[in-house]
Tab-separated table of C-alpha atoms and ligand atoms in Angstrom:
chain	number	residue	atom	x	y	z
A	221	MET	CA	-37.943	-45.777	12.826
A	222	THR	CA	-36.347	-43.136	10.643
A	223	LEU	CA	-37.772	-39.616	10.519
A	224	LYS	CA	-39.250	-40.431	7.134
A	225	GLU	CA	-40.941	-43.525	8.513
A	226	ILE	CA	-42.290	-41.582	11.497
A	227	ALA	CA	-43.782	-39.005	9.146
A	228	GLN	CA	-45.382	-41.767	7.087
A	229	PHE	CA	-46.691	-43.505	10.208
A	230	ARG	CA	-48.447	-40.319	11.324
A	231	LYS	CA	-49.877	-39.710	7.880
A	232	ASP	CA	-51.240	-43.250	7.526
A	233	LEU	CA	-52.679	-43.286	11.031
A	234	LEU	CA	-54.402	-39.912	10.766
A	235	LYS	CA	-55.804	-40.691	7.321
A	236	TRP	CA	-57.298	-43.914	8.647
A	237	PHE	CA	-58.695	-42.148	11.714
A	238	LYS	CA	-60.367	-39.484	9.610
A	239	THR	CA	-62.301	-42.119	7.685
A	240	TYR	CA	-62.875	-44.892	10.183
A	241	GLN	CA	-63.214	-43.300	13.612
A	242	ARG	CA	-66.370	-44.128	15.490
A	243	LYS	CA	-68.855	-41.328	15.885
A	244	LEU	CA	-68.800	-40.553	19.597
A	245	PRO	CA	-70.555	-37.613	21.259
A	246	TRP	CA	-67.403	-36.271	22.932
A	247	ARG	CA	-65.708	-36.067	19.533
A	248	ASP	CA	-68.249	-33.493	18.386
A	249	THR	CA	-67.116	-30.915	20.894
A	250	LYS	CA	-64.166	-28.695	21.684
A	251	ASN	CA	-65.613	-27.910	25.121
A	252	PRO	CA	-62.680	-28.733	27.435
A	253	TYR	CA	-64.955	-29.571	30.345
A	254	HIS	CA	-66.990	-32.064	28.303
A	255	ILE	CA	-63.791	-33.613	26.936
A	256	TRP	CA	-62.477	-33.841	30.492
A	257	VAL	CA	-65.655	-35.601	31.646
A	258	SER	CA	-65.433	-38.090	28.795
A	259	GLU	CA	-61.778	-38.876	29.464
A	260	VAL	CA	-62.408	-39.377	33.174
A	261	MET	CA	-65.249	-41.760	32.365
A	262	LEU	CA	-63.237	-43.605	29.720
A	263	GLN	CA	-60.438	-44.304	32.152
A	264	GLN	CA	-61.126	-47.859	33.390
A	265	THR	CA	-64.422	-48.123	31.489
A	266	GLN	CA	-65.461	-49.365	28.052
A	267	VAL	CA	-66.810	-46.909	25.479
A	268	LYS	CA	-70.129	-48.792	25.338
A	269	LYS	CA	-70.714	-48.212	29.029
A	270	VAL	CA	-69.542	-44.586	28.909
A	271	LEU	CA	-72.060	-43.890	26.153
A	272	GLU	CA	-74.828	-44.667	28.653
A	273	TYR	CA	-73.501	-42.082	31.090
A	274	TYR	CA	-71.730	-39.266	29.273
A	275	GLN	CA	-74.756	-37.492	27.810
A	276	LYS	CA	-76.737	-37.918	31.017
A	277	PHE	CA	-73.893	-36.325	32.951
A	278	VAL	CA	-73.312	-33.313	30.698
A	279	ASP	CA	-77.062	-32.729	30.399
A	280	LYS	CA	-77.385	-32.664	34.173
A	281	PHE	CA	-74.179	-30.655	34.707
A	282	PRO	CA	-73.648	-28.759	31.430
A	283	THR	CA	-70.876	-26.520	32.794
A	284	LEU	CA	-68.228	-26.695	35.462
A	285	TRP	CA	-70.320	-24.209	37.432
A	286	HIS	CA	-73.284	-26.578	37.466
A	287	LEU	CA	-71.044	-29.395	38.605
A	288	ALA	CA	-69.343	-27.304	41.272
A	289	GLU	CA	-72.650	-26.160	42.711
A	290	ALA	CA	-74.207	-29.631	42.709
A	291	ASP	CA	-74.495	-31.740	45.806
A	292	LEU	CA	-71.976	-34.595	45.740
A	293	GLN	CA	-74.860	-37.014	46.283
A	294	ASP	CA	-76.437	-35.896	43.008
A	295	VAL	CA	-73.134	-36.354	41.219
A	296	LEU	CA	-72.729	-39.853	42.645
A	297	LYS	CA	-76.330	-40.662	41.724
A	298	ILE	CA	-75.639	-39.868	38.053
A	299	TRP	CA	-72.386	-41.858	38.274
A	300	GLU	CA	-74.139	-44.800	39.947
A	301	GLY	CA	-73.212	-48.037	38.188
A	302	LEU	CA	-70.200	-46.621	36.354
A	303	GLY	CA	-67.872	-47.682	39.177
A	304	TYR	CA	-64.609	-46.187	40.444
A	305	TYR	CA	-66.516	-43.497	42.288
A	306	ALA	CA	-63.351	-41.640	43.278
A	307	ARG	CA	-63.407	-40.369	39.695
A	308	ALA	CA	-66.725	-38.596	40.300
A	309	ARG	CA	-65.641	-37.260	43.684
A	310	ASN	CA	-62.389	-35.916	42.229
A	311	LEU	CA	-64.135	-34.326	39.276
A	312	HIS	CA	-66.552	-32.616	41.643
A	313	LYS	CA	-63.710	-31.418	43.856
A	314	ALA	CA	-61.742	-30.139	40.862
A	315	ALA	CA	-64.831	-28.326	39.530
A	316	LYS	CA	-65.123	-26.490	42.851
A	317	LEU	CA	-61.501	-25.429	42.660
A	318	VAL	CA	-61.649	-24.342	39.022
A	319	THR	CA	-64.795	-22.274	39.584
A	320	GLY	CA	-63.538	-20.930	42.909
A	321	GLU	CA	-60.028	-19.975	41.873
A	322	MET	CA	-59.744	-20.074	38.074
A	323	ASP	CA	-62.828	-18.286	36.902
A	324	GLY	CA	-64.446	-21.561	35.850
A	325	LYS	CA	-62.056	-22.065	32.937
A	326	VAL	CA	-60.385	-25.440	32.480
A	327	PRO	CA	-56.655	-24.604	32.650
A	328	SER	CA	-54.995	-24.772	29.242
A	329	ASP	CA	-51.652	-25.051	30.979
A	330	TYR	CA	-50.633	-28.700	31.359
A	331	GLN	CA	-48.931	-28.307	34.743
A	332	GLN	CA	-51.782	-26.334	36.221
A	333	PHE	CA	-54.338	-28.820	34.955
A	334	ARG	CA	-52.258	-31.789	36.121
A	335	LYS	CA	-52.465	-30.526	39.707
A	336	LEU	CA	-56.257	-30.862	39.872
A	337	SER	CA	-57.874	-33.711	41.787
A	338	GLY	CA	-57.997	-36.932	39.823
A	339	VAL	CA	-55.881	-35.609	36.950
A	340	GLY	CA	-52.990	-37.961	36.248
A	341	ASP	CA	-50.572	-38.044	33.343
A	342	TYR	CA	-53.042	-39.748	31.028
A	343	ILE	CA	-56.024	-37.444	31.667
A	344	ALA	CA	-53.801	-34.370	31.503
A	345	ALA	CA	-52.273	-35.359	28.160
A	346	ALA	CA	-55.605	-36.450	26.673
A	347	VAL	CA	-57.535	-33.325	27.663
A	348	GLN	CA	-54.758	-30.867	26.875
A	349	SER	CA	-54.144	-32.376	23.448
A	350	ILE	CA	-57.777	-32.867	22.428
A	351	ALA	CA	-59.177	-29.642	23.847
A	352	PHE	CA	-56.216	-27.302	23.376
A	353	ASP	CA	-54.063	-28.971	20.689
A	354	SER	CA	-51.124	-29.112	23.080
A	355	ALA	CA	-48.422	-31.585	22.157
A	356	TYR	CA	-48.677	-34.193	24.919
A	357	ALA	CA	-48.824	-37.903	24.127
A	358	ALA	CA	-51.549	-39.800	25.991
A	359	VAL	CA	-50.764	-43.403	26.883
A	360	ASP	CA	-53.594	-45.664	27.987
A	361	GLY	CA	-53.878	-49.458	27.976
A	362	ASN	CA	-54.886	-49.581	24.307
A	363	VAL	CA	-51.965	-47.432	23.252
A	364	LYS	CA	-49.513	-49.534	25.246
A	365	ARG	CA	-50.751	-52.671	23.506
A	366	VAL	CA	-50.257	-51.107	20.072
A	367	PHE	CA	-46.742	-49.940	20.922
A	368	ALA	CA	-45.813	-53.280	22.436
A	369	ARG	CA	-46.658	-54.906	19.108
A	370	LEU	CA	-45.249	-52.216	16.862
A	371	PHE	CA	-41.858	-52.299	18.566
A	372	LEU	CA	-41.874	-55.743	20.201
A	373	ILE	CA	-41.598	-54.161	23.652
A	374	ASP	CA	-41.361	-56.961	26.183
A	375	SER	CA	-41.725	-54.843	29.337
A	376	PRO	CA	-44.969	-55.885	31.032
A	377	ILE	CA	-47.750	-53.432	30.227
A	378	ASN	CA	-49.325	-53.937	33.654
A	379	GLN	CA	-46.228	-52.784	35.555
A	380	SER	CA	-45.888	-49.096	36.306
A	381	ALA	CA	-42.109	-49.310	35.826
A	382	SER	CA	-42.736	-49.960	32.112
A	383	LEU	CA	-44.739	-46.813	31.551
A	384	LYS	CA	-41.626	-44.747	30.839
A	385	ILE	CA	-40.722	-46.988	27.893
A	386	PHE	CA	-44.187	-46.684	26.336
A	387	GLN	CA	-44.309	-42.954	27.013
A	388	GLU	CA	-40.988	-42.464	25.206
A	389	LYS	CA	-42.321	-44.223	22.114
A	390	ALA	CA	-45.526	-42.196	22.259
A	391	ASP	CA	-43.587	-38.933	22.610
A	392	LEU	CA	-41.420	-39.896	19.666
A	393	LEU	CA	-44.304	-40.671	17.339
A	394	LEU	CA	-46.733	-37.954	18.461
A	395	ASP	CA	-47.728	-35.610	15.671
A	396	SER	CA	-47.272	-32.197	17.268
A	397	HIS	CA	-49.329	-30.558	14.511
A	398	ALA	CA	-52.383	-32.656	15.372
A	399	PRO	CA	-51.751	-34.073	18.855
A	400	GLY	CA	-55.428	-34.460	19.762
A	401	HIS	CA	-56.240	-36.382	16.610
A	402	PHE	CA	-53.065	-38.417	16.899
A	403	ASN	CA	-53.800	-39.468	20.478
A	404	GLN	CA	-57.378	-40.348	19.656
A	405	ALA	CA	-56.264	-42.236	16.563
A	406	MET	CA	-53.832	-44.353	18.577
A	407	MET	CA	-56.494	-45.154	21.151
A	408	GLU	CA	-59.012	-45.881	18.417
A	409	LEU	CA	-56.584	-48.212	16.690
A	410	GLY	CA	-56.089	-50.139	19.916
A	411	ALA	CA	-59.801	-50.272	20.637
A	412	THR	CA	-61.090	-51.221	17.195
A	413	VAL	CA	-58.257	-52.926	15.259
A	414	CYS	CA	-55.349	-53.942	17.457
A	415	HIS	CA	-57.570	-55.996	19.766
A	416	PRO	CA	-56.073	-57.804	22.757
A	417	LYS	CA	-56.947	-61.104	21.071
A	418	SER	CA	-56.876	-61.624	17.312
A	419	PRO	CA	-55.951	-58.142	16.076
A	420	THR	CA	-57.353	-57.438	12.613
A	421	CYS	CA	-53.966	-56.670	11.066
A	422	ILE	CA	-55.390	-57.002	7.579
A	423	VAL	CA	-57.090	-53.603	7.935
A	424	CYS	CA	-54.440	-51.973	10.105
A	425	PRO	CA	-53.196	-48.653	8.724
A	426	VAL	CA	-49.755	-49.042	10.334
A	427	GLN	CA	-49.187	-52.682	9.481
A	428	THR	CA	-46.086	-51.755	7.430
A	429	PHE	CA	-44.377	-50.537	10.588
A	430	CYS	CA	-45.440	-53.367	12.885
A	431	ARG	CA	-42.690	-55.749	13.939
A	432	ALA	CA	-45.113	-58.144	15.597
A	433	PHE	CA	-47.033	-58.434	12.335
A	434	HIS	CA	-43.908	-59.006	10.261
A	435	THR	CA	-42.704	-61.722	12.613
A	436	ALA	CA	-46.168	-63.226	13.230
A	437	ARG	CA	-45.895	-62.592	16.968
A	438	GLN	CA	-49.003	-60.482	17.535
A	439	GLU	CA	-50.316	-62.975	20.093
A	440	LYS	CA	-47.071	-62.874	22.101
A	441	PHE	CA	-47.346	-59.141	22.725
A	442	PRO	CA	-48.053	-57.321	24.949
A	443	VAL	CA	-46.361	-59.099	27.825
A	444	ARG	CA	-48.109	-59.081	31.196
A	445	VAL	CA	-46.986	-60.128	34.639
A	446	LYS	CA	-49.304	-62.751	35.991
A	447	ALA	CA	-51.892	-61.260	38.317
A	448	LYS	CA	-52.232	-62.709	41.815
A	449	PRO	CA	-55.369	-64.784	42.353
A	450	THR	CA	-58.303	-62.564	43.261
A	451	PRO	CA	-59.371	-62.974	46.897
A	452	GLU	CA	-63.037	-63.561	47.648
A	453	TYR	CA	-64.730	-62.230	50.783
A	454	HIS	CA	-67.956	-63.483	52.292
A	455	LEU	CA	-70.182	-60.777	53.748
A	456	ALA	CA	-73.471	-60.668	55.637
A	457	VAL	CA	-75.788	-57.713	55.149
A	458	GLY	CA	-79.045	-56.857	56.915
A	459	VAL	CA	-82.064	-55.007	55.627
A	460	VAL	CA	-83.483	-53.821	58.947
A	461	TYR	CA	-87.183	-53.034	59.041
A	462	ARG	CA	-88.545	-50.682	61.680
A	463	ASN	CA	-92.261	-50.141	61.178
A	464	ASP	CA	-92.424	-49.544	57.415
A	465	ASN	CA	-88.944	-48.132	57.054
A	466	ILE	CA	-85.597	-49.682	56.274
A	467	LEU	CA	-82.188	-48.578	57.439
A	468	ILE	CA	-79.519	-47.414	55.000
A	469	THR	CA	-76.085	-46.103	55.900
A	470	GLN	CA	-73.580	-43.968	54.071
A	471	ARG	CA	-69.952	-44.931	53.542
A	472	LYS	CA	-67.236	-42.474	54.463
A	473	PRO	CA	-66.476	-39.970	51.710
A	474	ASP	CA	-63.172	-41.413	50.543
A	475	GLY	CA	-61.953	-44.900	49.673
A	476	LEU	CA	-63.784	-47.648	47.837
A	477	LEU	CA	-67.386	-46.666	47.021
A	478	GLY	CA	-66.884	-43.542	49.132
A	479	GLY	CA	-70.024	-41.491	49.745
A	480	LEU	CA	-72.388	-44.197	48.495
A	481	TRP	CA	-75.255	-45.631	50.512
A	482	GLU	CA	-75.648	-49.270	51.418
A	483	PHE	CA	-77.226	-51.699	53.838
A	484	PRO	CA	-75.245	-52.278	57.005
A	485	GLY	CA	-73.183	-55.415	57.298
A	486	GLY	CA	-69.655	-56.698	56.973
A	487	LYS	CA	-67.299	-59.630	56.695
A	488	ILE	CA	-68.160	-63.002	58.178
A	489	ASP	CA	-65.471	-64.220	60.559
A	490	GLU	CA	-63.993	-67.672	60.240
A	491	GLY	CA	-66.273	-70.246	61.894
A	492	GLU	CA	-69.118	-67.735	62.167
A	493	THR	CA	-72.477	-68.257	60.463
A	494	ALA	CA	-73.786	-65.605	58.095
A	495	GLU	CA	-76.788	-65.045	60.415
A	496	ALA	CA	-74.567	-64.503	63.451
A	497	ALA	CA	-72.343	-62.127	61.476
A	498	CYS	CA	-75.355	-60.145	60.358
A	499	VAL	CA	-76.627	-59.749	63.939
A	500	ARG	CA	-73.124	-58.882	65.151
A	501	TRP	CA	-72.611	-56.230	62.469
A	502	MET	CA	-75.894	-54.567	63.369
A	503	GLN	CA	-74.582	-54.259	66.919
A	504	GLU	CA	-71.067	-53.210	66.035
A	505	GLY	CA	-71.788	-51.006	63.034
A	506	VAL	CA	-75.054	-49.274	63.934
A	507	ASN	CA	-75.719	-50.244	67.569
A	508	LEU	CA	-79.024	-52.004	66.910
A	509	SER	CA	-80.373	-55.303	68.190
A	510	VAL	CA	-82.171	-57.107	65.417
A	511	GLU	CA	-83.864	-60.399	64.819
A	512	ILE	CA	-83.371	-62.210	61.558
A	513	ILE	CA	-86.684	-62.890	59.830
A	514	GLU	CA	-85.486	-64.584	56.666
A	515	PHE	CA	-82.621	-65.130	54.284
A	516	LEU	CA	-83.387	-63.006	51.236
A	517	THR	CA	-80.748	-63.851	48.708
A	518	ARG	CA	-77.079	-64.304	47.929
A	519	VAL	CA	-75.397	-61.966	45.460
A	520	ARG	CA	-71.932	-61.969	43.993
A	521	HIS	CA	-69.919	-59.080	42.703
A	522	ALA	CA	-66.420	-58.654	41.348
A	523	TYR	CA	-64.324	-55.558	41.922
A	524	THR	CA	-60.944	-55.024	40.290
A	525	HIS	CA	-58.874	-56.600	43.039
A	526	PHE	CA	-61.332	-58.815	44.914
A	527	LYS	CA	-64.706	-60.493	44.743
A	528	ILE	CA	-67.535	-60.554	47.264
A	529	VAL	CA	-70.283	-63.002	48.079
A	530	VAL	CA	-73.036	-61.294	50.038
A	531	ASP	CA	-75.734	-63.048	52.064
A	532	VAL	CA	-78.648	-60.686	52.530
A	533	PHE	CA	-81.053	-61.044	55.445
A	534	ARG	CA	-84.338	-59.420	56.252
A	535	CYS	CA	-84.211	-58.305	59.890
A	536	ASP	CA	-86.680	-56.826	62.340
A	537	TYR	CA	-85.573	-53.998	64.563
A	538	GLN	CA	-85.647	-54.986	68.237
A	539	SER	CA	-83.987	-52.251	70.264
A	540	GLY	CA	-81.379	-49.528	70.399
A	541	GLU	CA	-80.829	-46.190	68.693
A	542	VAL	CA	-78.472	-45.837	65.772
A	543	VAL	CA	-74.906	-44.999	66.744
A	544	LEU	CA	-72.563	-45.070	63.781
A	545	ASN	CA	-69.302	-46.925	63.957
A	546	GLY	CA	-67.847	-46.803	60.443
A	547	PRO	CA	-70.642	-45.291	58.357
A	548	VAL	CA	-70.916	-41.494	58.426
A	549	ASP	CA	-74.673	-41.055	58.047
A	550	TYR	CA	-77.890	-43.024	58.070
A	551	ARG	CA	-81.535	-42.770	57.083
A	552	TRP	CA	-84.686	-44.691	57.841
A	553	ILE	CA	-86.416	-44.623	54.482
A	554	CYS	CA	-89.385	-46.305	52.859
A	555	VAL	CA	-88.534	-48.600	49.972
A	556	ASP	CA	-90.035	-46.136	47.464
A	557	GLU	CA	-87.340	-43.609	48.362
A	558	ILE	CA	-84.486	-45.955	47.601
A	559	ASP	CA	-83.921	-44.637	44.074
A	560	GLN	CA	-83.054	-41.208	45.446
A	561	TYR	CA	-79.790	-42.531	46.863
A	562	PRO	CA	-76.670	-43.755	45.052
A	563	PHE	CA	-75.915	-47.407	45.874
A	564	PRO	CA	-73.069	-49.696	44.787
A	565	ARG	CA	-73.848	-52.197	42.068
A	566	ALA	CA	-73.681	-55.123	44.490
A	567	ASN	CA	-76.637	-53.609	46.386
A	568	HIS	CA	-78.545	-53.053	43.159
A	569	LYS	CA	-78.466	-56.786	42.637
A	570	PHE	CA	-80.938	-57.280	45.494
A	571	ILE	CA	-82.761	-53.928	45.660
A	572	PRO	CA	-85.425	-55.106	43.139
A	573	LEU	CA	-86.228	-57.890	45.582
A	574	LEU	CA	-86.904	-55.383	48.385
A	575	LYS	CA	-89.343	-53.542	46.181
A	576	LYS	CA	-91.406	-56.705	45.931
A	577	ILE	CA	-91.616	-57.272	49.689
A	578	GLU	CA	-95.006	-56.234	51.043
B	291	SF4	FE1	-51.764	-54.306	15.908
B	291	SF4	FE2	-51.747	-55.925	13.777
B	291	SF4	FE3	-51.642	-53.286	13.475
B	291	SF4	FE4	-49.567	-54.592	14.432
B	291	SF4	S1	-50.429	-54.800	12.403
B	291	SF4	S2	-50.421	-52.671	15.223
B	291	SF4	S3	-50.575	-56.177	15.674
B	291	SF4	S4	-53.335	-54.475	14.330
């Protein structure tokens, strides 16, 4: 593109954004912390889902101080169901650092902000440009798709080695006089017009500049490397009853679903029955002997890189005292208390059933 074309591209894009952008709560604020929260939530998650969580989160933790002082369990409880819990843990950790060492002010310096927990190139560029009008181009999946089509970029968008190519295009086109609006406009274009399938080119403000459109190759771009087949794991989980209480355990603070609560259990070995695996896991994971009373249900859940099939059993406590091997904490709770704890979505698929058991 020539300099003249770049200038026209920016003008057309920003004009369109001004008129057609969706009204979203995080666009009504210049509060850097709120913008940061929204961008963290939007990473990996659809706007529709984030809308259910954003307001709840900023109402509960209106400032970084509130977030920093909150118990991580309360933060995870609000985040429950949004997935990718490391995002919540990192945000909490960063809030503690910013309040402890930076007077509670979100750093307006890109490098300083980039060093905080959970802040990668995308979050840093998005927050710094939207909150502080700093000229950093933010490149997310939507933006990559738009660029792939605009410039017929055939580097796979799902390979990290390609990021540099997309970032260069974004840096080139970024409007340094309105970087926040420009970044949001690009993301909005990808989300609402330049759809993965059947982009609505007819209403696209930058159609004139789009090589894919002019060569009728929108469907051929972006290019992706084929993902490996998703593995599926079969798990057995026990809901252990002791008198009127049930046992829940807490996962270690980091890693997948870190800090969340769940029912003890684990993978079924080859040739092992689900019942036997359940009894074995109670021994190995929490040192309890249990008797299986009944099969409760089977639930399925898909994570990004694998799927699980979970057989859930109702068990009666027989003997032993809890000794944790894997989990970091445990509680014997009555079913009514279950909503006080953050659980993974897979567990929520059978929790309603437990509430019906007399
Ligand atoms: Fe996407 Fe079509 Fe616009 Fe090109 S013209 S950027 S393919 S919506």
